[in-house]
Coordinates of C-alpha atoms in Angstrom, one line a residue:
X58 CA 112.2 108.4 120.4
X59 CA 110.8 108.3 116.6
X60 CA 108.4 110.8 117.1
X61 CA 111.0 113.6 118.5
X62 CA 113.2 112.4 114.8
X63 CA 110.1 113.5 112.5
X64 CA 109.4 116.4 114.7
X65 CA 112.9 117.7 114.1
X66 CA 112.5 117.0 110.1
X67 CA 109.2 118.8 109.9
X68 CA 111.3 121.7 112.3
X69 CA 114.3 121.6 109.8
X70 CA 112.1 122.1 106.7
X71 CA 110.1 125.0 108.2
X72 CA 113.7 126.8 109.2
X73 CA 114.6 126.3 105.7
X74 CA 111.4 127.9 104.5
X75 CA 111.7 131.0 106.7
X76 CA 115.5 131.9 106.2
X77 CA 115.6 131.7 102.5
X78 CA 114.1 134.9 101.4
X79 CA 111.6 134.3 98.5
X80 CA 112.0 137.5 96.6
X81 CA 115.8 136.7 96.3
X82 CA 115.7 133.1 95.4
X83 CA 113.0 133.7 92.8
X84 CA 115.5 136.4 91.3
X85 CA 118.4 134.3 91.5
X86 CA 117.0 131.5 89.3
X87 CA 115.1 133.9 86.8
X88 CA 111.3 133.8 86.0
X89 CA 109.3 130.6 86.0
X90 CA 111.9 129.1 88.5
X91 CA 110.4 128.6 91.9
X92 CA 110.2 126.4 94.6
X93 CA 107.4 125.3 96.8
X94 CA 107.8 123.3 99.9
X95 CA 104.8 121.8 101.9
X96 CA 104.8 120.0 105.3
X97 CA 101.8 118.1 106.9
X98 CA 101.2 116.3 110.3
X99 CA 98.4 114.4 110.5
X100 CA 97.1 112.4 113.7
X101 CA 94.1 109.9 114.1
X102 CA 92.8 108.6 117.5
X103 CA 89.9 106.2 118.4
X104 CA 87.0 108.1 119.9
X105 CA 85.0 104.8 120.0
X106 CA 87.3 101.4 119.1
X107 CA 85.7 97.7 119.2
X108 CA 87.2 94.8 117.8
X109 CA 84.9 92.2 115.6
X110 CA 83.0 89.5 117.7
X111 CA 85.9 86.3 118.1
X112 CA 85.0 83.2 115.6
X113 CA 84.9 80.2 117.6
X114 CA 86.8 77.2 116.2
X115 CA 85.1 73.6 116.5
X116 CA 88.5 71.9 117.4
X117 CA 90.5 73.7 120.7
X118 CA 93.9 72.8 118.5
X119 CA 93.4 75.4 115.8
X120 CA 95.1 78.8 117.1
X121 CA 92.9 81.7 116.6
X122 CA 94.3 85.2 115.9
X123 CA 92.1 88.3 116.2
X124 CA 91.8 90.1 112.7
X125 CA 92.9 93.8 112.5
X126 CA 89.5 95.8 111.7
X127 CA 88.7 96.9 108.4
X128 CA 90.0 100.5 108.9
X129 CA 94.0 100.1 108.0
X130 CA 93.4 103.2 105.2
X131 CA 93.5 105.4 108.5
X132 CA 97.1 106.1 110.0
X133 CA 97.2 107.0 113.6
X134 CA 100.5 109.3 112.6
X135 CA 101.4 110.6 109.4
X136 CA 104.3 112.7 108.4
X137 CA 104.4 114.6 105.1
X138 CA 107.2 116.8 103.2
X139 CA 106.6 117.6 99.4
X140 CA 108.9 119.8 97.2
X141 CA 107.9 121.0 93.8
X142 CA 110.3 122.5 92.0
X143 CA 109.7 124.6 88.3
X144 CA 112.5 124.9 85.8
X145 CA 111.1 127.8 84.0
X146 CA 107.1 127.8 83.2
X147 CA 107.0 124.2 80.9
X148 CA 108.8 121.6 83.5
X149 CA 108.3 120.8 87.1
X150 CA 109.5 118.1 89.5
X151 CA 107.9 117.1 92.5
X152 CA 109.3 115.1 95.5
X153 CA 107.3 113.7 98.2
X154 CA 108.5 111.8 101.3
X155 CA 105.4 110.4 103.6
X156 CA 106.2 108.4 107.0
X157 CA 102.9 106.5 108.6
X158 CA 103.0 104.9 111.9
X159 CA 100.0 102.7 111.5
X160 CA 100.2 101.3 114.9
X161 CA 103.2 100.4 117.5
X162 CA 104.5 97.5 115.2
X163 CA 103.7 98.6 111.5
X164 CA 105.3 101.4 109.8
X165 CA 104.9 102.8 106.2
X166 CA 107.4 104.7 104.1
X167 CA 106.8 106.2 100.8
X168 CA 108.8 107.8 98.3
X169 CA 107.5 109.5 95.4
X170 CA 109.2 111.6 92.5
X171 CA 107.0 112.9 89.4
X172 CA 108.5 115.1 86.6
X173 CA 106.0 116.9 84.2
X174 CA 106.7 118.7 81.0
X175 CA 104.4 121.0 78.9
X176 CA 104.8 120.6 75.3
X177 CA 102.4 123.2 74.5
X178 CA 99.5 125.1 76.0
X179 CA 97.2 121.9 75.1
X180 CA 99.5 119.1 75.8
X181 CA 101.7 117.7 78.6
X182 CA 103.6 114.7 79.5
X183 CA 104.6 113.2 82.7
X184 CA 106.3 110.2 84.2
X185 CA 106.6 109.2 87.9
X186 CA 108.3 106.6 90.0
X187 CA 107.0 105.6 93.7
X188 CA 108.7 102.9 96.1
X189 CA 106.7 102.0 99.1
X190 CA 108.0 100.0 102.1
X191 CA 105.8 98.4 105.1
X192 CA 108.0 97.4 108.0
X193 CA 106.3 94.8 110.6
X194 CA 108.4 94.9 113.7
X195 CA 106.3 92.0 115.3
X196 CA 107.6 89.6 111.9
X197 CA 109.7 90.1 109.2
X198 CA 107.7 87.7 107.2
X199 CA 105.0 90.1 107.1
X200 CA 107.2 93.1 105.9
X201 CA 107.3 94.2 102.2
X202 CA 108.4 96.7 99.8
X203 CA 107.6 97.6 96.0
X204 CA 108.3 99.8 93.3
X205 CA 105.9 101.7 91.1
X206 CA 106.2 103.1 87.6
X207 CA 103.6 105.4 85.8
X208 CA 103.3 107.2 82.4
X209 CA 100.7 110.0 81.5
X210 CA 99.5 112.5 79.5
X211 CA 97.2 115.6 79.9
X212 CA 95.1 117.3 76.7
X213 CA 93.6 120.4 77.5
X214 CA 91.3 121.8 74.7
X215 CA 91.0 125.2 75.7
X216 CA 89.6 124.4 78.9
X217 CA 86.3 122.9 77.5
X218 CA 87.5 119.5 77.2
X219 CA 90.2 117.9 79.6
X220 CA 91.8 114.6 78.8
X221 CA 94.1 112.8 81.1
X222 CA 95.2 109.0 80.7
X223 CA 97.8 107.3 82.7
X224 CA 99.1 104.0 83.1
X225 CA 101.2 102.3 85.9
X226 CA 103.0 99.4 86.6
X227 CA 103.3 97.5 90.0
X228 CA 106.2 95.1 91.2
X229 CA 104.6 91.9 92.4
X230 CA 106.4 92.4 95.9
X231 CA 104.1 96.0 96.1
X232 CA 101.2 93.7 97.0
X233 CA 102.0 90.9 99.4
X234 CA 105.0 89.8 101.5
X235 CA 104.4 86.5 99.7
X236 CA 105.1 87.6 96.2
X237 CA 108.1 86.1 94.3
X238 CA 107.0 86.8 90.6
X239 CA 104.5 88.9 88.9
X240 CA 103.2 92.5 89.0
X241 CA 100.3 94.8 88.8
X242 CA 98.6 97.0 85.5
X243 CA 96.7 99.8 86.4
X244 CA 94.9 102.0 83.7
X245 CA 93.3 105.2 84.0
X246 CA 91.4 107.7 82.2
X247 CA 89.6 111.1 83.1
X248 CA 87.4 112.9 81.1
X249 CA 86.4 116.8 81.9
X250 CA 83.4 118.5 79.9
X251 CA 82.7 122.3 80.6
X252 CA 79.1 122.9 79.6
X253 CA 79.2 126.5 80.9
X254 CA 81.6 128.9 82.6
X255 CA 80.3 127.8 85.9
X256 CA 79.2 124.2 85.1
X257 CA 81.3 121.3 84.7
X258 CA 80.9 117.4 84.7
X259 CA 84.2 114.8 85.1
X260 CA 84.3 111.2 84.7
X261 CA 87.1 108.6 85.8
X262 CA 87.8 105.0 85.5
X263 CA 90.4 103.0 87.2
X264 CA 91.4 99.3 85.9
X265 CA 93.5 97.5 88.5
X266 CA 94.9 94.1 87.1
X267 CA 96.9 92.1 89.6
X268 CA 99.0 88.7 89.3
X269 CA 101.7 87.1 91.1
X270 CA 103.0 83.6 92.1
X271 CA 103.9 83.1 95.7
X272 CA 107.0 81.9 97.6
X273 CA 105.0 78.7 97.6
X274 CA 103.9 78.4 93.7
X275 CA 100.5 79.6 94.7
X276 CA 98.9 81.8 91.9
X277 CA 97.1 85.1 92.7
X278 CA 94.8 86.5 90.4
X279 CA 92.8 89.9 91.1
X280 CA 91.4 92.6 89.1
X281 CA 89.0 95.8 90.4
X282 CA 87.2 98.6 88.7
X283 CA 86.5 102.0 89.8
X284 CA 84.3 104.5 88.1
X285 CA 83.8 108.2 89.7
X286 CA 81.4 110.9 88.4
X287 CA 81.8 114.4 89.8
X288 CA 79.4 117.3 88.8
X289 CA 80.8 120.9 89.8
X290 CA 79.1 124.2 89.9
X291 CA 80.3 127.7 90.5
X292 CA 77.7 130.0 92.3
X293 CA 78.1 134.0 92.1
X294 CA 78.6 133.7 96.2
X295 CA 82.3 132.8 95.3
X296 CA 81.0 129.2 96.3
X297 CA 82.4 125.8 94.6
X298 CA 79.7 122.7 95.0
X299 CA 81.2 119.4 93.7
X300 CA 78.8 116.5 94.0
X301 CA 80.4 112.9 93.4
X302 CA 79.6 109.2 93.5
X303 CA 82.0 106.5 93.3
X304 CA 81.2 103.0 92.3
X305 CA 83.7 100.1 92.8
X306 CA 83.5 96.1 91.7
X307 CA 86.3 93.5 91.7
X308 CA 86.8 90.1 90.9
X309 CA 86.1 89.0 94.6
X310 CA 82.5 90.0 94.1
X311 CA 82.9 93.1 96.2
X312 CA 80.5 96.0 95.2
X313 CA 80.7 99.4 96.7
X314 CA 79.3 102.4 96.5
X315 CA 80.2 106.2 97.8
X316 CA 78.4 109.4 97.1
X317 CA 79.6 112.4 98.7
X318 CA 79.7 116.3 98.0
X319 CA 82.1 119.0 99.0
X320 CA 81.2 122.7 99.3
X321 CA 84.2 125.2 98.9
X322 CA 83.6 128.8 100.2
X323 CA 86.0 131.9 99.6
X324 CA 85.6 133.7 102.7
X325 CA 88.4 136.0 102.1
X326 CA 90.9 136.6 99.3
X327 CA 93.4 134.9 102.0
X328 CA 90.9 132.8 103.7
X329 CA 89.4 129.6 102.1
X330 CA 87.2 127.0 103.9
X331 CA 86.3 123.4 102.6
X332 CA 83.1 121.1 104.0
X333 CA 82.7 118.0 102.8
X334 CA 80.6 114.9 103.4
X335 CA 81.4 111.2 102.1
X336 CA 79.2 108.0 102.5
X337 CA 80.6 104.8 101.8
X338 CA 79.0 101.3 102.0
X339 CA 81.0 98.2 101.1
X340 CA 79.8 94.5 100.7
X341 CA 82.6 92.0 100.6
X342 CA 81.6 88.3 100.1
X343 CA 85.6 86.9 100.8
X344 CA 85.4 85.0 104.4
X345 CA 88.9 86.6 105.4
X346 CA 86.9 90.3 104.9
X347 CA 84.0 88.9 106.5
X348 CA 85.9 88.0 109.6
X349 CA 86.7 91.3 110.0
X350 CA 83.6 93.1 110.4
X351 CA 80.2 92.6 112.2
X352 CA 77.3 91.7 109.8
X353 CA 77.7 91.2 106.1
X354 CA 78.6 95.1 104.9
X355 CA 80.8 97.7 106.0
X356 CA 79.4 101.4 106.1
X357 CA 81.0 104.5 107.0
X358 CA 80.2 108.3 107.2
X359 CA 82.7 111.0 107.1
X360 CA 82.8 114.7 107.3
X361 CA 85.7 117.0 107.2
X362 CA 86.3 120.6 107.6
X363 CA 89.3 122.3 106.2
X364 CA 90.5 126.0 106.5
X365 CA 93.2 127.4 104.4
X366 CA 94.7 130.4 105.6
X367 CA 97.1 132.7 102.9
X368 CA 99.3 134.5 105.5
X369 CA 100.9 136.3 102.9
X370 CA 101.1 135.9 98.8
X371 CA 103.5 133.1 99.5
X372 CA 102.9 131.1 102.7
X373 CA 99.5 129.3 103.6
X374 CA 98.7 127.3 106.3
X375 CA 95.7 124.9 106.6
X376 CA 94.0 123.2 109.3
X377 CA 91.8 120.0 108.8
X378 CA 89.3 118.1 111.2
X379 CA 87.3 115.0 110.0
X380 CA 85.2 112.8 112.1
X381 CA 84.9 109.3 111.0
X382 CA 81.8 106.7 112.1
X383 CA 81.2 103.1 111.0
X384 CA 78.6 100.5 111.8
X385 CA 81.2 98.9 113.1
X386 CA 81.6 100.6 116.3
X387 CA 84.3 102.8 115.5
X388 CA 84.8 106.2 115.8
X389 CA 87.7 108.3 114.6
X390 CA 88.9 112.0 115.1
X391 CA 91.7 113.1 112.4
X392 CA 93.6 116.1 113.0
X393 CA 96.1 117.8 110.2
X394 CA 98.0 121.3 109.9
X395 CA 100.1 122.0 107.1
X396 CA 102.8 124.7 105.8
X397 CA 103.0 125.5 102.4
X398 CA 105.6 128.3 101.6
X399 CA 106.5 129.5 98.0
X400 CA 110.2 130.4 97.3

């Protein structure tokens, strides 16, 4: 029943897109005033799926609960609606709603709003708010919800040097159903340097610090670091190549590396083909994490194909397929379809 409701929402959004003539809409509001509506549906299925081996306790009176595998970031159903409203040439408001059905009992809702204002050709500021709610229908004690506030800026020095700092604050309830007080802080800095009209290098560093007191009075602290490096090269064949590497480490002594690449080919003026591959290797040390995997490390490979087809100057259809495999006897297919309309 719930799938029908979400599909009705998508149909309603598509009807709004096609029943409002884009040219008349833009002329009514004036130059620079336009609305961009995007709807997406994503489905993931398990081509091959195996639970981790059970843990045999020494004492039979201890209840054993089968841990869920290490794949929580791949929802089976995801519905997304995004609206971007431009108020002239310097201010825009982005609104986004995402519904993820992770399994038969767990659902997640994310509401997001961001306001960006350009102070000049070189500087802009932005603010964002996000509300996340995870609902566990099996047990209300496992459900939780939280808020996020973010402030950031962009500094663009003639396109050659690009700097983007940001700071975000999360309420403690964003991270755990047992959190009572505290919160989380995320500091991000992105730097981009263009060495020529066709070659650019970009680095990004993220620092996340989470500290909260549980309802039982336990103190919980966690911090994580992520460093990402991109190298982008544009070729005369209307091809863009992006090489990237991500390095992660945290206070739990967990380390991961994730190299990959992306090739973007402009087939025609209205057809763009994206090909990407990502390798991921994670070596956790926490016993709770090791119980969720086979062996002592977690390795995945993911390959994606995305096709963007511009039906007209204002309408774009997107198709995506991704194949995901890991050393945990889990293979996954992901399918996505999207529609974007400029009004």
